[in-house]
């Protein structure tokens, strides 16, 4: 018999969390399967948030694991770390697990792309697999997502809580769910990881071998030196001030923006692709 299955992947991020509440309220007659594709390299905050959601919604989120761990895959790739252009991690740790999980039945895969975003969801080349975007259908935006999470008493994941640095008078936080070493992090988020979860930071550093690094042109050992941490914080402060003021005159833009690390600029080009919907929505 061809079973119809409605699947909601919870990523540990705010959008899929809000989507779970939205679906409960707007599609009460549909029975959902809640799944989390666990890479085994997650932040503790992600697991804590999943538990919070399970309690608030009265659901169980099924954890789906990849066939091979990140460490084993890294050996297979001869130490070649994944990056925005060579994103073997999402394919091996999440996409293959999803394809395996949905091999039976007609699948409706619900994803938390919002009405105020311009990106498409993941569409595996498989028959009887349909991507559903209820937030787009229902006009749900970022403010709605925050409201839904607030009204349901769960708020945002803990990693969104800003850390304040008195010396530089800046606040910063992690901005996405997914692996603790995710190369989509900005440099200030690597600083956050070092300060908040030093053991995870050094675990990530231990994956750097044979000249492969997470951050462009710099090992995490080098990055962690106090003078580099200060440089990143200073750059971040200037960037935040720039965003607030917009006072840069025409013609001086590139010069003024030189303080933005090249690593961070490169990431902007890869932000809105479809794979991100598996890791960070
Ligand atoms: S969260 Fe980042 S590192 Fe982890 S699978 Fe996704 S893209 Fe790769």
PDB file of C-alpha atoms and ligand atoms in Angstrom:
ATOM      1  CA  UNK A   1       0.000   0.000   0.000  1.00  0.00           C
ATOM      2  CA  UNK A   2       1.295   3.474  -0.851  1.00  0.00           C
ATOM      3  CA  UNK A   3       1.411   5.208   2.509  1.00  0.00           C
ATOM      4  CA  UNK A   4       1.135   9.007   2.637  1.00  0.00           C
ATOM      5  CA  UNK A   5       3.667  10.475   5.050  1.00  0.00           C
ATOM      6  CA  UNK A   6       3.926  14.052   6.311  1.00  0.00           C
ATOM      7  CA  UNK A   7       7.434  14.782   7.520  1.00  0.00           C
ATOM      8  CA  UNK A   8       8.726  17.788   9.408  1.00  0.00           C
ATOM      9  CA  UNK A   9      12.483  17.948   9.884  1.00  0.00           C
ATOM     10  CA  UNK A  10      13.350  19.854  13.034  1.00  0.00           C
ATOM     11  CA  UNK A  11      16.823  21.380  12.645  1.00  0.00           C
ATOM     12  CA  UNK A  12      17.227  22.893  16.104  1.00  0.00           C
ATOM     13  CA  UNK A  13      16.747  26.333  14.549  1.00  0.00           C
ATOM     14  CA  UNK A  14      13.917  28.791  15.065  1.00  0.00           C
ATOM     15  CA  UNK A  15      12.040  28.383  11.769  1.00  0.00           C
ATOM     16  CA  UNK A  16      11.401  24.645  11.878  1.00  0.00           C
ATOM     17  CA  UNK A  17      10.516  24.988  15.568  1.00  0.00           C
ATOM     18  CA  UNK A  18       7.921  27.670  14.827  1.00  0.00           C
ATOM     19  CA  UNK A  19       6.658  25.609  11.910  1.00  0.00           C
ATOM     20  CA  UNK A  20       5.885  22.713  14.248  1.00  0.00           C
ATOM     21  CA  UNK A  21       3.569  24.992  16.287  1.00  0.00           C
ATOM     22  CA  UNK A  22       2.087  26.566  13.166  1.00  0.00           C
ATOM     23  CA  UNK A  23       1.251  23.163  11.674  1.00  0.00           C
ATOM     24  CA  UNK A  24      -0.304  21.991  14.920  1.00  0.00           C
ATOM     25  CA  UNK A  25      -2.561  25.069  14.894  1.00  0.00           C
ATOM     26  CA  UNK A  26      -3.397  25.239  11.190  1.00  0.00           C
ATOM     27  CA  UNK A  27      -3.340  21.589  10.037  1.00  0.00           C
ATOM     28  CA  UNK A  28      -4.656  19.770  13.122  1.00  0.00           C
ATOM     29  CA  UNK A  29      -5.901  16.760  11.150  1.00  0.00           C
ATOM     30  CA  UNK A  30      -2.543  15.835   9.693  1.00  0.00           C
ATOM     31  CA  UNK A  31      -0.364  13.334  11.531  1.00  0.00           C
ATOM     32  CA  UNK A  32       3.255  14.429  11.273  1.00  0.00           C
ATOM     33  CA  UNK A  33       6.503  12.529  11.646  1.00  0.00           C
ATOM     34  CA  UNK A  34       8.984  14.776  13.461  1.00  0.00           C
ATOM     35  CA  UNK A  35      12.594  13.990  12.661  1.00  0.00           C
ATOM     36  CA  UNK A  36      15.988  15.427  13.470  1.00  0.00           C
ATOM     37  CA  UNK A  37      18.985  14.524  11.300  1.00  0.00           C
ATOM     38  CA  UNK A  38      21.639  14.256  13.960  1.00  0.00           C
ATOM     39  CA  UNK A  39      25.193  14.625  12.633  1.00  0.00           C
ATOM     40  CA  UNK A  40      26.623  13.689  16.040  1.00  0.00           C
ATOM     41  CA  UNK A  41      28.435  17.041  15.975  1.00  0.00           C
ATOM     42  CA  UNK A  42      25.705  19.236  17.414  1.00  0.00           C
ATOM     43  CA  UNK A  43      25.760  21.914  20.074  1.00  0.00           C
ATOM     44  CA  UNK A  44      24.339  21.111  23.525  1.00  0.00           C
ATOM     45  CA  UNK A  45      21.932  24.026  23.021  1.00  0.00           C
ATOM     46  CA  UNK A  46      20.409  22.214  20.055  1.00  0.00           C
ATOM     47  CA  UNK A  47      19.589  19.098  22.063  1.00  0.00           C
ATOM     48  CA  UNK A  48      18.209  21.252  24.884  1.00  0.00           C
ATOM     49  CA  UNK A  49      15.958  23.086  22.428  1.00  0.00           C
ATOM     50  CA  UNK A  50      14.698  19.834  20.923  1.00  0.00           C
ATOM     51  CA  UNK A  51      13.717  18.621  24.379  1.00  0.00           C
ATOM     52  CA  UNK A  52      11.962  21.914  25.047  1.00  0.00           C
ATOM     53  CA  UNK A  53       9.968  21.536  21.843  1.00  0.00           C
ATOM     54  CA  UNK A  54       9.055  17.950  22.631  1.00  0.00           C
ATOM     55  CA  UNK A  55       7.678  19.021  25.993  1.00  0.00           C
ATOM     56  CA  UNK A  56       5.800  22.058  24.660  1.00  0.00           C
ATOM     57  CA  UNK A  57       4.260  20.186  21.734  1.00  0.00           C
ATOM     58  CA  UNK A  58       3.810  16.813  23.415  1.00  0.00           C
ATOM     59  CA  UNK A  59       5.653  15.118  20.565  1.00  0.00           C
ATOM     60  CA  UNK A  60       8.646  12.856  20.090  1.00  0.00           C
ATOM     61  CA  UNK A  61      11.319  13.959  17.651  1.00  0.00           C
ATOM     62  CA  UNK A  62      12.937  10.921  16.097  1.00  0.00           C
ATOM     63  CA  UNK A  63      16.707  11.201  15.737  1.00  0.00           C
ATOM     64  CA  UNK A  64      18.088   9.905  12.454  1.00  0.00           C
ATOM     65  CA  UNK A  65      21.820   9.221  12.293  1.00  0.00           C
ATOM     66  CA  UNK A  66      24.106   9.041   9.275  1.00  0.00           C
ATOM     67  CA  UNK A  67      25.645   5.697   8.289  1.00  0.00           C
ATOM     68  CA  UNK A  68      29.159   7.024   8.927  1.00  0.00           C
ATOM     69  CA  UNK A  69      30.315   9.524  11.537  1.00  0.00           C
ATOM     70  CA  UNK A  70      31.948  12.821  10.593  1.00  0.00           C
ATOM     71  CA  UNK A  71      35.340  11.492  11.758  1.00  0.00           C
ATOM     72  CA  UNK A  72      35.051   8.400   9.578  1.00  0.00           C
ATOM     73  CA  UNK A  73      33.978  10.473   6.599  1.00  0.00           C
ATOM     74  CA  UNK A  74      36.855  12.868   7.129  1.00  0.00           C
ATOM     75  CA  UNK A  75      39.300   9.950   7.004  1.00  0.00           C
ATOM     76  CA  UNK A  76      37.609   8.787   3.819  1.00  0.00           C
ATOM     77  CA  UNK A  77      38.165  12.277   2.359  1.00  0.00           C
ATOM     78  CA  UNK A  78      41.833  12.197   3.449  1.00  0.00           C
ATOM     79  CA  UNK A  79      41.355  15.054   5.874  1.00  0.00           C
ATOM     80  CA  UNK A  80      39.772  17.351   3.286  1.00  0.00           C
ATOM     81  CA  UNK A  81      37.416  19.482   5.359  1.00  0.00           C
ATOM     82  CA  UNK A  82      34.013  20.394   3.942  1.00  0.00           C
ATOM     83  CA  UNK A  83      33.536  24.014   2.889  1.00  0.00           C
ATOM     84  CA  UNK A  84      30.871  26.167   1.214  1.00  0.00           C
ATOM     85  CA  UNK A  85      32.076  24.998  -2.204  1.00  0.00           C
ATOM     86  CA  UNK A  86      32.758  21.359  -1.249  1.00  0.00           C
ATOM     87  CA  UNK A  87      29.885  20.592   0.982  1.00  0.00           C
ATOM     88  CA  UNK A  88      30.206  16.874   1.358  1.00  0.00           C
ATOM     89  CA  UNK A  89      29.033  17.047   4.984  1.00  0.00           C
ATOM     90  CA  UNK A  90      25.405  17.916   4.199  1.00  0.00           C
ATOM     91  CA  UNK A  91      25.244  15.301   1.493  1.00  0.00           C
ATOM     92  CA  UNK A  92      26.772  12.507   3.587  1.00  0.00           C
ATOM     93  CA  UNK A  93      25.516  13.374   7.044  1.00  0.00           C
ATOM     94  CA  UNK A  94      22.005  14.595   6.253  1.00  0.00           C
ATOM     95  CA  UNK A  95      20.811  14.226   2.672  1.00  0.00           C
ATOM     96  CA  UNK A  96      21.636  10.522   2.385  1.00  0.00           C
ATOM     97  CA  UNK A  97      19.965   9.891   5.743  1.00  0.00           C
ATOM     98  CA  UNK A  98      16.858  11.737   4.520  1.00  0.00           C
ATOM     99  CA  UNK A  99      16.731   9.797   1.246  1.00  0.00           C
ATOM    100  CA  UNK A 100      17.046   6.554   3.148  1.00  0.00           C
ATOM    101  CA  UNK A 101      14.347   7.598   5.614  1.00  0.00           C
ATOM    102  CA  UNK A 102      11.800   8.530   2.930  1.00  0.00           C
ATOM    103  CA  UNK A 103      12.284   5.567   0.639  1.00  0.00           C
ATOM    104  CA  UNK A 104       8.791   4.259   1.351  1.00  0.00           C
ATOM    105  CA  UNK A 105       5.505   5.993   0.641  1.00  0.00           C
ATOM    106  CA  UNK A 106       4.432   9.296  -0.822  1.00  0.00           C
ATOM    107  CA  UNK A 107       6.268  12.007   1.035  1.00  0.00           C
ATOM    108  CA  UNK A 108       5.170  15.507   1.912  1.00  0.00           C
ATOM    109  CA  UNK A 109       8.262  17.203   3.303  1.00  0.00           C
ATOM    110  CA  UNK A 110       7.450  20.377   5.259  1.00  0.00           C
ATOM    111  CA  UNK A 111      10.145  23.014   5.507  1.00  0.00           C
ATOM    112  CA  UNK A 112      10.290  26.350   7.307  1.00  0.00           C
ATOM    113  CA  UNK A 113      11.180  28.697   4.458  1.00  0.00           C
ATOM    114  CA  UNK A 114       9.414  31.943   5.299  1.00  0.00           C
ATOM    115  CA  UNK A 115       7.306  34.273   3.179  1.00  0.00           C
ATOM    116  CA  UNK A 116       9.982  36.977   3.563  1.00  0.00           C
ATOM    117  CA  UNK A 117      12.761  34.762   2.199  1.00  0.00           C
ATOM    118  CA  UNK A 118      13.753  34.105  -1.363  1.00  0.00           C
ATOM    119  CA  UNK A 119      15.029  30.573  -1.528  1.00  0.00           C
ATOM    120  CA  UNK A 120      13.866  27.156  -2.523  1.00  0.00           C
ATOM    121  CA  UNK A 121      13.787  24.027  -0.422  1.00  0.00           C
ATOM    122  CA  UNK A 122      15.629  20.839  -1.030  1.00  0.00           C
ATOM    123  CA  UNK A 123      14.042  18.803  -3.807  1.00  0.00           C
ATOM    124  CA  UNK A 124      15.570  15.317  -4.014  1.00  0.00           C
ATOM    125  CA  UNK A 125      15.196  13.710  -7.418  1.00  0.00           C
ATOM    126  CA  UNK A 126      12.723  11.129  -6.302  1.00  0.00           C
ATOM    127  CA  UNK A 127       9.195  10.336  -7.387  1.00  0.00           C
ATOM    128  CA  UNK A 128       6.356  10.922  -4.938  1.00  0.00           C
ATOM    129  CA  UNK A 129       8.343  13.488  -2.950  1.00  0.00           C
ATOM    130  CA  UNK A 130       6.749  16.886  -2.507  1.00  0.00           C
ATOM    131  CA  UNK A 131       8.178  19.910  -0.741  1.00  0.00           C
ATOM    132  CA  UNK A 132       5.626  21.917   1.226  1.00  0.00           C
ATOM    133  CA  UNK A 133       6.296  25.462   2.447  1.00  0.00           C
ATOM    134  CA  UNK A 134       3.394  26.416   4.760  1.00  0.00           C
ATOM    135  CA  UNK A 135       4.998  29.693   5.882  1.00  0.00           C
ATOM    136  CA  UNK A 136       5.126  30.862   2.268  1.00  0.00           C
ATOM    137  CA  UNK A 137       1.533  29.703   1.678  1.00  0.00           C
ATOM    138  CA  UNK A 138       0.324  31.416   4.856  1.00  0.00           C
ATOM    139  CA  UNK A 139       2.430  34.603   4.625  1.00  0.00           C
ATOM    140  CA  UNK A 140       4.451  33.926   7.777  1.00  0.00           C
ATOM    141  CA  UNK A 141       7.488  36.207   8.198  1.00  0.00           C
ATOM    142  CA  UNK A 142      10.412  36.435  10.632  1.00  0.00           C
ATOM    143  CA  UNK A 143       8.412  38.528  13.103  1.00  0.00           C
ATOM    144  CA  UNK A 144       5.644  35.925  13.045  1.00  0.00           C
ATOM    145  CA  UNK A 145       8.181  33.177  13.736  1.00  0.00           C
ATOM    146  CA  UNK A 146       9.447  35.035  16.815  1.00  0.00           C
ATOM    147  CA  UNK A 147       5.882  35.699  17.953  1.00  0.00           C
ATOM    148  CA  UNK A 148       4.875  32.044  17.560  1.00  0.00           C
ATOM    149  CA  UNK A 149       7.864  30.865  19.603  1.00  0.00           C
ATOM    150  CA  UNK A 150       7.236  33.493  22.260  1.00  0.00           C
ATOM    151  CA  UNK A 151       3.507  32.770  22.522  1.00  0.00           C
ATOM    152  CA  UNK A 152       4.206  29.066  22.915  1.00  0.00           C
ATOM    153  CA  UNK A 153       6.670  29.674  25.718  1.00  0.00           C
ATOM    154  CA  UNK A 154       9.815  28.289  24.069  1.00  0.00           C
ATOM    155  CA  UNK A 155      11.484  31.454  22.751  1.00  0.00           C
ATOM    156  CA  UNK A 156      14.558  31.276  20.566  1.00  0.00           C
ATOM    157  CA  UNK A 157      17.271  28.630  20.887  1.00  0.00           C
ATOM    158  CA  UNK A 158      19.719  29.454  23.670  1.00  0.00           C
ATOM    159  CA  UNK A 159      22.618  30.094  21.292  1.00  0.00           C
ATOM    160  CA  UNK A 160      20.831  33.256  20.128  1.00  0.00           C
ATOM    161  CA  UNK A 161      21.326  34.827  23.551  1.00  0.00           C
ATOM    162  CA  UNK A 162      23.969  37.535  23.023  1.00  0.00           C
ATOM    163  CA  UNK A 163      27.256  37.452  24.931  1.00  0.00           C
ATOM    164  CA  UNK A 164      28.429  40.918  25.988  1.00  0.00           C
ATOM    165  CA  UNK A 165      32.087  41.937  25.755  1.00  0.00           C
ATOM    166  CA  UNK A 166      32.787  44.913  27.977  1.00  0.00           C
ATOM    167  CA  UNK A 167      36.199  45.791  26.538  1.00  0.00           C
ATOM    168  CA  UNK A 168      34.841  46.255  23.008  1.00  0.00           C
ATOM    169  CA  UNK A 169      31.269  47.069  23.997  1.00  0.00           C
ATOM    170  CA  UNK A 170      29.848  44.488  21.620  1.00  0.00           C
ATOM    171  CA  UNK A 171      27.322  41.670  21.846  1.00  0.00           C
ATOM    172  CA  UNK A 172      27.413  38.590  19.672  1.00  0.00           C
ATOM    173  CA  UNK A 173      25.885  35.175  19.401  1.00  0.00           C
ATOM    174  CA  UNK A 174      25.694  32.165  17.185  1.00  0.00           C
ATOM    175  CA  UNK A 175      23.150  32.670  14.420  1.00  0.00           C
ATOM    176  CA  UNK A 176      22.432  29.180  13.118  1.00  0.00           C
ATOM    177  CA  UNK A 177      21.765  25.628  14.162  1.00  0.00           C
ATOM    178  CA  UNK A 178      23.832  22.762  12.759  1.00  0.00           C
ATOM    179  CA  UNK A 179      27.253  21.350  13.505  1.00  0.00           C
ATOM    180  CA  UNK A 180      29.294  23.257  16.082  1.00  0.00           C
ATOM    181  CA  UNK A 181      32.109  23.588  13.521  1.00  0.00           C
ATOM    182  CA  UNK A 182      29.886  24.697  10.649  1.00  0.00           C
ATOM    183  CA  UNK A 183      32.025  26.631   8.167  1.00  0.00           C
ATOM    184  CA  UNK A 184      29.105  28.945   7.520  1.00  0.00           C
ATOM    185  CA  UNK A 185      29.900  30.685  10.797  1.00  0.00           C
ATOM    186  CA  UNK A 186      31.221  34.230  10.717  1.00  0.00           C
ATOM    187  CA  UNK A 187      34.511  34.833  12.486  1.00  0.00           C
ATOM    188  CA  UNK A 188      32.771  36.368  15.486  1.00  0.00           C
ATOM    189  CA  UNK A 189      30.824  33.124  15.828  1.00  0.00           C
ATOM    190  CA  UNK A 190      34.079  31.174  16.012  1.00  0.00           C
ATOM    191  CA  UNK A 191      35.009  33.535  18.842  1.00  0.00           C
ATOM    192  CA  UNK A 192      31.660  32.729  20.443  1.00  0.00           C
ATOM    193  CA  UNK A 193      32.412  29.009  20.148  1.00  0.00           C
ATOM    194  CA  UNK A 194      35.862  29.431  21.683  1.00  0.00           C
ATOM    195  CA  UNK A 195      34.485  31.371  24.629  1.00  0.00           C
ATOM    196  CA  UNK A 196      31.250  29.479  25.161  1.00  0.00           C
ATOM    197  CA  UNK A 197      32.289  25.923  24.288  1.00  0.00           C
ATOM    198  CA  UNK A 198      36.105  25.781  24.317  1.00  0.00           C
ATOM    199  CA  UNK A 199      36.100  21.972  24.259  1.00  0.00           C
ATOM    200  CA  UNK A 200      34.074  22.010  21.025  1.00  0.00           C
ATOM    201  CA  UNK A 201      36.350  24.673  19.557  1.00  0.00           C
ATOM    202  CA  UNK A 202      39.403  22.516  20.185  1.00  0.00           C
ATOM    203  CA  UNK A 203      37.598  19.433  18.885  1.00  0.00           C
ATOM    204  CA  UNK A 204      37.069  21.392  15.667  1.00  0.00           C
ATOM    205  CA  UNK A 205      40.740  22.417  15.697  1.00  0.00           C
ATOM    206  CA  UNK A 206      41.755  18.764  15.947  1.00  0.00           C
ATOM    207  CA  UNK A 207      40.007  18.065  12.655  1.00  0.00           C
ATOM    208  CA  UNK A 208      42.391  20.472  10.892  1.00  0.00           C
ATOM    209  CA  UNK A 209      45.154  18.397   9.318  1.00  0.00           C
ATOM    210  CA  UNK A 210      47.404  18.530   6.242  1.00  0.00           C
ATOM    211  CA  UNK A 211      46.903  22.286   5.811  1.00  0.00           C
ATOM    212  CA  UNK A 212      43.082  22.084   5.643  1.00  0.00           C
ATOM    213  CA  UNK A 213      41.478  24.749   7.824  1.00  0.00           C
ATOM    214  CA  UNK A 214      37.911  25.742   8.717  1.00  0.00           C
ATOM    215  CA  UNK A 215      38.602  29.450   8.348  1.00  0.00           C
ATOM    216  CA  UNK A 216      40.144  30.663   5.136  1.00  0.00           C
ATOM    217  CA  UNK A 217      43.958  30.833   5.365  1.00  0.00           C
ATOM    218  CA  UNK A 218      44.139  30.426   9.143  1.00  0.00           C
ATOM    219  CA  UNK A 219      44.171  27.462  11.517  1.00  0.00           C
ATOM    220  CA  UNK A 220      41.950  27.573  14.588  1.00  0.00           C
ATOM    221  CA  UNK A 221      45.073  27.387  16.740  1.00  0.00           C
ATOM    222  CA  UNK A 222      46.326  30.605  15.135  1.00  0.00           C
ATOM    223  CA  UNK A 223      42.874  32.169  15.233  1.00  0.00           C
ATOM    224  CA  UNK A 224      42.624  31.624  19.002  1.00  0.00           C
ATOM    225  CA  UNK A 225      45.628  33.837  19.779  1.00  0.00           C
ATOM    226  CA  UNK A 226      44.515  36.824  21.873  1.00  0.00           C
ATOM    227  CA  UNK A 227      45.660  39.381  19.293  1.00  0.00           C
ATOM    228  CA  UNK A 228      43.539  37.679  16.606  1.00  0.00           C
ATOM    229  CA  UNK A 229      40.498  37.457  18.854  1.00  0.00           C
ATOM    230  CA  UNK A 230      40.847  41.180  19.573  1.00  0.00           C
ATOM    231  CA  UNK A 231      41.191  41.908  15.860  1.00  0.00           C
ATOM    232  CA  UNK A 232      37.981  40.007  15.080  1.00  0.00           C
ATOM    233  CA  UNK A 233      36.101  41.794  17.846  1.00  0.00           C
ATOM    234  CA  UNK A 234      37.358  45.168  16.665  1.00  0.00           C
ATOM    235  CA  UNK A 235      36.318  44.351  13.082  1.00  0.00           C
ATOM    236  CA  UNK A 236      32.935  43.168  14.241  1.00  0.00           C
ATOM    237  CA  UNK A 237      32.418  46.383  16.197  1.00  0.00           C
ATOM    238  CA  UNK A 238      33.259  48.489  13.143  1.00  0.00           C
ATOM    239  CA  UNK A 239      30.985  46.423  10.959  1.00  0.00           C
ATOM    240  CA  UNK A 240      28.065  46.784  13.361  1.00  0.00           C
ATOM    241  CA  UNK A 241      28.675  50.531  13.547  1.00  0.00           C
ATOM    242  CA  UNK A 242      28.787  50.714   9.772  1.00  0.00           C
ATOM    243  CA  UNK A 243      25.483  48.877   9.480  1.00  0.00           C
ATOM    244  CA  UNK A 244      23.884  51.288  11.942  1.00  0.00           C
ATOM    245  CA  UNK A 245      25.265  54.496  10.458  1.00  0.00           C
ATOM    246  CA  UNK A 246      25.492  53.876   6.691  1.00  0.00           C
ATOM    247  CA  UNK A 247      27.672  56.945   6.645  1.00  0.00           C
ATOM    248  CA  UNK A 248      30.253  55.660   4.205  1.00  0.00           C
ATOM    249  CA  UNK A 249      30.601  57.955   1.211  1.00  0.00           C
ATOM    250  CA  UNK A 250      30.521  56.709  -2.372  1.00  0.00           C
ATOM    251  CA  UNK A 251      33.987  55.769  -3.566  1.00  0.00           C
ATOM    252  CA  UNK A 252      35.312  54.940  -0.128  1.00  0.00           C
ATOM    253  CA  UNK A 253      33.087  51.909   0.343  1.00  0.00           C
ATOM    254  CA  UNK A 254      35.618  49.239  -0.567  1.00  0.00           C
ATOM    255  CA  UNK A 255      38.366  50.905   1.410  1.00  0.00           C
ATOM    256  CA  UNK A 256      36.174  51.247   4.455  1.00  0.00           C
ATOM    257  CA  UNK A 257      34.903  47.709   4.151  1.00  0.00           C
ATOM    258  CA  UNK A 258      38.429  46.290   4.145  1.00  0.00           C
ATOM    259  CA  UNK A 259      38.044  45.581   7.837  1.00  0.00           C
ATOM    260  CA  UNK A 260      35.528  42.885   6.959  1.00  0.00           C
ATOM    261  CA  UNK A 261      37.399  39.634   6.844  1.00  0.00           C
ATOM    262  CA  UNK A 262      37.499  37.986   3.457  1.00  0.00           C
ATOM    263  CA  UNK A 263      36.295  34.776   5.053  1.00  0.00           C
ATOM    264  CA  UNK A 264      33.035  36.422   6.052  1.00  0.00           C
ATOM    265  CA  UNK A 265      32.522  38.063   2.667  1.00  0.00           C
ATOM    266  CA  UNK A 266      32.916  34.749   0.886  1.00  0.00           C
ATOM    267  CA  UNK A 267      30.167  33.207   2.976  1.00  0.00           C
ATOM    268  CA  UNK A 268      27.574  35.697   1.795  1.00  0.00           C
ATOM    269  CA  UNK A 269      27.637  34.115  -1.650  1.00  0.00           C
ATOM    270  CA  UNK A 270      26.515  30.769  -0.320  1.00  0.00           C
ATOM    271  CA  UNK A 271      23.926  31.741   2.240  1.00  0.00           C
ATOM    272  CA  UNK A 272      20.703  31.221   0.377  1.00  0.00           C
ATOM    273  CA  UNK A 273      21.086  27.906  -1.308  1.00  0.00           C
ATOM    274  CA  UNK A 274      18.752  24.979  -0.876  1.00  0.00           C
ATOM    275  CA  UNK A 275      21.034  22.744   1.186  1.00  0.00           C
ATOM    276  CA  UNK A 276      20.827  25.249   4.036  1.00  0.00           C
ATOM    277  CA  UNK A 277      17.236  24.257   4.593  1.00  0.00           C
ATOM    278  CA  UNK A 278      18.473  20.916   5.963  1.00  0.00           C
ATOM    279  CA  UNK A 279      20.921  22.390   8.455  1.00  0.00           C
ATOM    280  CA  UNK A 280      19.692  25.724   9.608  1.00  0.00           C
ATOM    281  CA  UNK A 281      15.988  26.396   9.214  1.00  0.00           C
TER     282      UNK A 281
HETATM  283  S1  LIG B   1      25.630  22.344   9.671  1.00  0.00           S
HETATM  284 FE1  LIG B   1      27.335  23.062   8.378  1.00  0.00          FE
HETATM  285  S2  LIG B   1      28.974  21.564   8.756  1.00  0.00           S
HETATM  286 FE2  LIG B   1      27.065  20.608   9.450  1.00  0.00          FE
HETATM  287  S3  LIG B   1      26.272  19.433   7.728  1.00  0.00           S
HETATM  288 FE3  LIG B   1      25.325  21.466   7.613  1.00  0.00          FE
HETATM  289  S4  LIG B   1      26.684  22.686   6.269  1.00  0.00           S
HETATM  290 FE4  LIG B   1      27.829  20.875   6.945  1.00  0.00          FE
END
